[in-house]
Short mmCIF file of C-alpha atoms in Angstrom, two decimals:
data_model
loop_
_atom_site.label_atom_id
_atom_site.label_comp_id
_atom_site.label_asym_id
_atom_site.label_seq_id
_atom_site.Cartn_x
_atom_site.Cartn_y
_atom_site.Cartn_z
CA UNK W 1 0.00 0.00 0.00
CA UNK W 2 2.88 2.37 0.76
CA UNK W 3 4.19 2.17 -2.82
CA UNK W 4 0.78 2.96 -4.26
CA UNK W 5 0.39 5.94 -1.94
CA UNK W 6 3.83 7.20 -2.95
CA UNK W 7 2.99 6.81 -6.62
CA UNK W 8 -0.20 8.85 -6.17
CA UNK W 9 1.86 11.59 -4.53
CA UNK W 10 4.29 11.54 -7.46
CA UNK W 11 1.30 12.44 -9.67
CA UNK W 12 0.42 15.39 -7.46
CA UNK W 13 -2.48 13.53 -5.84
CA UNK W 14 -2.99 12.90 -2.11
CA UNK W 15 -1.78 9.53 -0.91
CA UNK W 16 -4.99 9.11 1.09
CA UNK W 17 -7.94 10.99 2.49
CA UNK W 18 -6.54 13.91 4.47
CA UNK W 19 -6.94 13.53 8.21
CA UNK W 20 -5.60 16.88 9.38
CA UNK W 21 -8.22 18.72 7.30
CA UNK W 22 -6.04 21.59 6.06
CA UNK W 23 -7.62 24.94 5.35
CA UNK W 24 -7.96 25.54 1.63
CA UNK W 25 -6.15 28.63 0.38
CA UNK W 26 -7.90 28.54 -3.01
CA UNK W 27 -10.53 31.13 -3.86
CA UNK W 28 -12.95 32.34 -6.51
CA UNK W 29 -11.45 35.03 -8.77
CA UNK W 30 -13.02 37.77 -6.64
CA UNK W 31 -11.45 36.34 -3.47
CA UNK W 32 -14.62 34.70 -2.15
CA UNK W 33 -14.49 31.32 -0.44
CA UNK W 34 -18.10 30.35 -1.14
CA UNK W 35 -21.10 31.18 -3.24
CA UNK W 36 -24.74 30.09 -3.02
CA UNK W 37 -26.57 27.99 -5.58
CA UNK W 38 -30.26 27.17 -5.66
CA UNK W 39 -30.88 24.07 -7.78
CA UNK W 40 -33.99 22.84 -9.61
CA UNK W 41 -35.22 26.31 -10.57
CA UNK W 42 -37.54 25.22 -13.37
CA UNK W 43 -38.59 28.03 -15.70
CA UNK W 44 -38.91 31.84 -15.61
CA UNK W 45 -41.66 31.89 -12.98
CA UNK W 46 -39.61 29.84 -10.52
CA UNK W 47 -36.54 31.96 -11.26
CA UNK W 48 -38.42 35.17 -10.44
CA UNK W 49 -39.82 33.57 -7.29
CA UNK W 50 -36.37 32.52 -6.07
CA UNK W 51 -35.02 36.06 -6.36
CA UNK W 52 -38.16 37.59 -4.87
CA UNK W 53 -37.65 35.31 -1.85
CA UNK W 54 -33.91 35.97 -1.77
CA UNK W 55 -34.49 39.73 -1.74
CA UNK W 56 -37.03 39.41 1.06
CA UNK W 57 -34.66 37.30 3.17
CA UNK W 58 -31.44 39.15 2.38
CA UNK W 59 -29.88 36.04 0.84
CA UNK W 60 -27.35 36.51 -1.96
CA UNK W 61 -27.78 33.81 -4.60
CA UNK W 62 -25.04 33.88 -7.22
CA UNK W 63 -26.13 30.86 -9.25
CA UNK W 64 -29.26 28.89 -10.02
CA UNK W 65 -29.44 25.62 -11.90
CA UNK W 66 -32.25 23.83 -13.66
CA UNK W 67 -32.73 20.12 -14.33
CA UNK W 68 -35.28 19.84 -17.13
CA UNK W 69 -32.92 21.32 -19.71
CA UNK W 70 -33.07 23.96 -22.37
CA UNK W 71 -34.79 21.47 -24.66
CA UNK W 72 -38.03 21.86 -22.66
CA UNK W 73 -38.01 25.66 -22.78
CA UNK W 74 -39.45 27.67 -25.64
CA UNK W 75 -37.33 30.33 -27.33
CA UNK W 76 -39.43 32.96 -25.57
CA UNK W 77 -38.84 31.31 -22.18
CA UNK W 78 -35.11 31.10 -22.87
CA UNK W 79 -35.10 34.79 -23.76
CA UNK W 80 -36.96 35.64 -20.54
CA UNK W 81 -34.43 33.68 -18.47
CA UNK W 82 -31.50 35.36 -20.21
CA UNK W 83 -33.05 38.79 -19.55
CA UNK W 84 -33.43 37.99 -15.82
CA UNK W 85 -29.89 36.60 -15.71
CA UNK W 86 -28.39 39.74 -17.23
CA UNK W 87 -30.50 42.08 -15.13
CA UNK W 88 -29.41 40.29 -11.95
CA UNK W 89 -25.79 39.66 -12.95
CA UNK W 90 -26.14 36.02 -11.97
CA UNK W 91 -25.29 32.63 -13.50
CA UNK W 92 -28.14 30.48 -14.79
CA UNK W 93 -27.12 26.91 -15.58
CA UNK W 94 -29.39 24.73 -17.71
CA UNK W 95 -29.11 20.94 -17.87
CA UNK W 96 -27.89 19.54 -21.19
CA UNK W 97 -30.57 17.10 -22.31
CA UNK W 98 -31.69 14.53 -23.41
CA UNK W 99 -29.97 11.64 -21.62
CA UNK W 100 -30.53 7.91 -21.38
CA UNK W 101 -33.17 8.11 -18.66
CA UNK W 102 -35.48 9.87 -21.09
CA UNK W 103 -34.66 7.45 -23.91
CA UNK W 104 -36.31 4.21 -25.03
CA UNK W 105 -33.73 1.67 -23.80
CA UNK W 106 -34.72 -0.57 -20.91
CA UNK W 107 -31.28 -0.37 -19.28
CA UNK W 108 -31.50 3.42 -19.14
CA UNK W 109 -34.29 3.54 -16.56
CA UNK W 110 -32.10 2.87 -13.51
CA UNK W 111 -28.47 2.51 -12.59
CA UNK W 112 -25.34 4.21 -13.92
CA UNK W 113 -26.57 4.41 -17.53
CA UNK W 114 -29.43 6.79 -16.72
CA UNK W 115 -27.36 10.00 -16.68
CA UNK W 116 -25.25 9.14 -19.74
CA UNK W 117 -25.70 9.98 -23.40
CA UNK W 118 -26.83 6.66 -24.90
CA UNK W 119 -25.42 6.03 -28.37
CA UNK W 120 -24.10 8.43 -30.98
CA UNK W 121 -27.48 9.90 -31.88
CA UNK W 122 -28.15 10.96 -28.31
CA UNK W 123 -24.62 12.37 -28.12
CA UNK W 124 -25.54 14.50 -31.14
CA UNK W 125 -28.85 15.50 -29.56
CA UNK W 126 -27.34 16.65 -26.26
CA UNK W 127 -24.62 18.60 -28.06
CA UNK W 128 -27.31 20.23 -30.21
CA UNK W 129 -29.18 21.15 -27.03
CA UNK W 130 -26.04 22.84 -25.72
CA UNK W 131 -25.69 24.71 -29.03
CA UNK W 132 -29.34 25.86 -28.96
CA UNK W 133 -29.06 26.94 -25.33
CA UNK W 134 -25.87 28.89 -26.05
CA UNK W 135 -27.39 30.56 -29.10
CA UNK W 136 -30.22 31.79 -26.85
CA UNK W 137 -27.65 33.58 -24.69
CA UNK W 138 -27.20 31.11 -21.84
CA UNK W 139 -23.55 30.79 -20.83
CA UNK W 140 -23.65 27.87 -18.38
CA UNK W 141 -24.75 24.27 -18.99
CA UNK W 142 -24.96 21.29 -16.68
CA UNK W 143 -23.29 18.13 -18.02
CA UNK W 144 -23.38 14.53 -16.72
CA UNK W 145 -21.54 12.59 -19.43
CA UNK W 146 -17.74 12.67 -19.73
CA UNK W 147 -17.89 12.26 -23.51
CA UNK W 148 -20.34 15.14 -23.85
CA UNK W 149 -18.04 17.26 -21.67
CA UNK W 150 -14.91 16.49 -23.68
CA UNK W 151 -16.56 17.07 -27.08
CA UNK W 152 -18.34 20.23 -25.95
CA UNK W 153 -15.08 21.59 -24.54
CA UNK W 154 -13.44 20.91 -27.90
CA UNK W 155 -16.32 22.69 -29.66
CA UNK W 156 -15.77 25.64 -27.35
CA UNK W 157 -12.05 25.67 -28.10
CA UNK W 158 -12.55 25.80 -31.88
CA UNK W 159 -15.36 28.38 -31.82
CA UNK W 160 -18.34 26.07 -32.36
CA UNK W 161 -19.56 27.15 -28.93
CA UNK W 162 -18.97 30.50 -27.16
CA UNK W 163 -15.56 30.88 -25.57
CA UNK W 164 -17.15 31.99 -22.28
CA UNK W 165 -19.51 29.00 -22.01
CA UNK W 166 -19.21 27.28 -18.61
CA UNK W 167 -19.52 23.54 -18.03
CA UNK W 168 -20.92 22.68 -14.61
CA UNK W 169 -20.55 18.93 -14.03
CA UNK W 170 -23.56 17.29 -12.41
CA UNK W 171 -23.51 15.15 -9.28
CA UNK W 172 -24.87 12.41 -11.53
CA UNK W 173 -21.51 11.98 -13.26
CA UNK W 174 -20.57 10.17 -10.06
CA UNK W 175 -16.79 10.61 -10.00
CA UNK W 176 -15.78 10.44 -6.35
CA UNK W 177 -11.99 10.52 -5.91
CA UNK W 178 -9.22 13.04 -6.62
CA UNK W 179 -7.83 11.22 -9.68
CA UNK W 180 -11.15 10.86 -11.49
CA UNK W 181 -12.36 14.37 -10.70
CA UNK W 182 -9.05 15.73 -11.98
CA UNK W 183 -9.90 14.00 -15.30
CA UNK W 184 -13.15 15.98 -15.44
CA UNK W 185 -11.20 19.18 -14.74
CA UNK W 186 -8.75 18.33 -17.54
CA UNK W 187 -11.65 17.53 -19.87
CA UNK W 188 -12.99 21.08 -19.49
CA UNK W 189 -15.18 21.20 -16.39
CA UNK W 190 -15.66 24.67 -14.92
CA UNK W 191 -17.04 23.37 -11.62
CA UNK W 192 -17.60 19.85 -10.29
CA UNK W 193 -20.56 18.65 -8.19
CA UNK W 194 -19.23 15.95 -5.86
CA UNK W 195 -21.35 13.04 -4.57
CA UNK W 196 -23.54 14.10 -1.67
CA UNK W 197 -22.12 11.76 0.99
CA UNK W 198 -18.41 12.58 0.89
CA UNK W 199 -16.77 13.21 4.27
CA UNK W 200 -14.81 16.34 5.09
CA UNK W 201 -11.59 14.32 4.79
CA UNK W 202 -12.58 13.14 1.32
CA UNK W 203 -13.49 16.68 0.27
CA UNK W 204 -10.14 17.95 1.54
CA UNK W 205 -8.29 15.34 -0.53
CA UNK W 206 -10.22 16.29 -3.67
CA UNK W 207 -9.54 19.98 -3.06
CA UNK W 208 -5.82 19.26 -2.80
CA UNK W 209 -5.86 17.70 -6.29
CA UNK W 210 -7.92 20.22 -8.30
CA UNK W 211 -8.35 23.98 -8.67
CA UNK W 212 -11.91 24.38 -10.02
CA UNK W 213 -14.73 25.17 -7.58
CA UNK W 214 -16.62 22.28 -6.00
CA UNK W 215 -20.42 22.21 -5.90
CA UNK W 216 -21.55 20.62 -2.63
CA UNK W 217 -25.10 19.83 -1.54
CA UNK W 218 -25.69 21.13 1.97
CA UNK W 219 -29.12 19.54 1.73
CA UNK W 220 -29.69 16.95 -0.95
CA UNK W 221 -32.92 15.69 -2.53
CA UNK W 222 -34.19 12.30 -1.45
CA UNK W 223 -33.02 10.59 -4.65
CA UNK W 224 -29.48 11.86 -3.95
CA UNK W 225 -29.41 10.72 -0.32
CA UNK W 226 -31.59 13.25 1.47
CA UNK W 227 -28.70 14.41 3.68
CA UNK W 228 -29.05 17.59 5.75
CA UNK W 229 -25.56 18.92 6.56
CA UNK W 230 -26.18 22.46 7.74
CA UNK W 231 -23.93 22.22 10.81
CA UNK W 232 -21.02 21.15 8.57
CA UNK W 233 -21.16 24.27 6.39
CA UNK W 234 -18.36 26.14 8.18
CA UNK W 235 -15.97 23.19 7.83
CA UNK W 236 -17.05 22.51 4.24
CA UNK W 237 -16.16 26.09 3.33
CA UNK W 238 -12.89 25.91 5.24
CA UNK W 239 -11.54 22.71 3.67
CA UNK W 240 -13.16 22.82 0.21
CA UNK W 241 -13.06 26.50 -0.85
CA UNK W 242 -13.86 27.71 -3.40
CA UNK W 243 -17.24 26.03 -3.08
CA UNK W 244 -20.80 26.50 -4.26
CA UNK W 245 -23.12 25.72 -1.35
CA UNK W 246 -26.14 24.00 -2.88
CA UNK W 247 -29.43 24.01 -1.06
CA UNK W 248 -31.58 21.21 -2.33
CA UNK W 249 -34.62 20.00 -0.45
CA UNK W 250 -35.36 16.75 1.33
CA UNK W 251 -38.90 15.36 1.34
CA UNK W 252 -39.79 17.13 -1.90
CA UNK W 253 -41.18 15.74 -5.18
CA UNK W 254 -38.94 15.19 -8.18
CA UNK W 255 -40.38 17.47 -10.85
CA UNK W 256 -38.16 16.54 -13.83
CA UNK W 257 -39.15 16.97 -16.58
CA UNK W 258 -40.96 20.09 -15.48
CA UNK W 259 -43.48 22.28 -17.28
CA UNK W 260 -46.40 24.65 -16.75
CA UNK W 261 -48.43 21.86 -15.12
CA UNK W 262 -45.89 21.89 -12.27
CA UNK W 263 -45.17 25.62 -12.04
CA UNK W 264 -46.87 26.18 -8.66
CA UNK W 265 -44.89 23.30 -7.16
CA UNK W 266 -41.62 24.54 -8.70
CA UNK W 267 -42.26 28.03 -7.31
CA UNK W 268 -43.02 26.73 -3.81
CA UNK W 269 -39.94 24.49 -3.80
CA UNK W 270 -37.72 27.33 -4.99
CA UNK W 271 -38.90 29.63 -2.21
CA UNK W 272 -38.29 26.94 0.42
CA UNK W 273 -34.78 26.29 -0.89
CA UNK W 274 -33.99 29.97 -0.37
CA UNK W 275 -35.31 29.70 3.20
CA UNK W 276 -33.01 26.71 3.74
CA UNK W 277 -30.14 28.82 2.39
CA UNK W 278 -30.92 31.54 4.93
CA UNK W 279 -30.68 28.95 7.71
CA UNK W 280 -27.40 27.62 6.35
CA UNK W 281 -25.83 31.05 6.01
CA UNK W 282 -26.87 31.96 9.54
CA UNK W 283 -24.99 28.90 10.79
CA UNK W 284 -21.99 29.72 8.62
CA UNK W 285 -21.91 33.21 10.09
CA UNK W 286 -22.22 31.76 13.60
CA UNK W 287 -19.37 29.28 13.27
CA UNK W 288 -17.08 30.87 10.68
CA UNK W 289 -17.42 34.63 10.87
CA UNK W 290 -14.26 35.07 8.78
CA UNK W 291 -15.66 33.19 5.76
CA UNK W 292 -15.88 35.55 2.81
CA UNK W 293 -18.83 35.06 0.45
#
């Protein structure tokens, strides 16, 4: 085991999960250690509701993400979202769809295949969705498939996609150790959403190996574990900075794919996620008053 640990260190990776939990010295470009993300903000109405709630509660939300994808938004809805994004100076990240779970293959319903692009035609479709989303003015997309990420990054490099397009890697990609997450970083990831159950020691080891921000669920939906980690926020920020603190919601319905038939539910869930963020930030301020957001 010693030789393997030494070899990992020779590659610039930790030789094991870090037990002394060092304080991360890495930061966002503006010097911040953390930012706030509200996930599952489905459509313009939910987006407006999230920021109405955030304003009322004094919560700064720098990024929102959406799981149904640009493919289920009309051009008018995309334009409305872009207008809100620019007016607010925020980042709106739309899921790149479709993926296997929405496809016709039996194996795609459950298991590791569900979040992958299934076959070449679906690879083409998800890349076309990214192109359509970017043409509408969106500059952040959520990716789950490593092949989609690598090809889209190449398209960005050669001018097929905007040079400022961001690739947020979804928790559903499932990479869970420093070596594999470094591969996603090298493939073009802008941020990486780690699995929801990683310990502080595991997060510290990943932070030591990569430079891009980590997206970490403080509270995760039931289908991603349903963990509620509010009292860990101060330590998460300390060891994993720069980090997006994601406030999902336990005991809430899965509304993907969303649409107007679910708008009231999406709005209510978005408002509650902001309330959860207020709770989390109060605890962060209580236990880590020096943390810059």
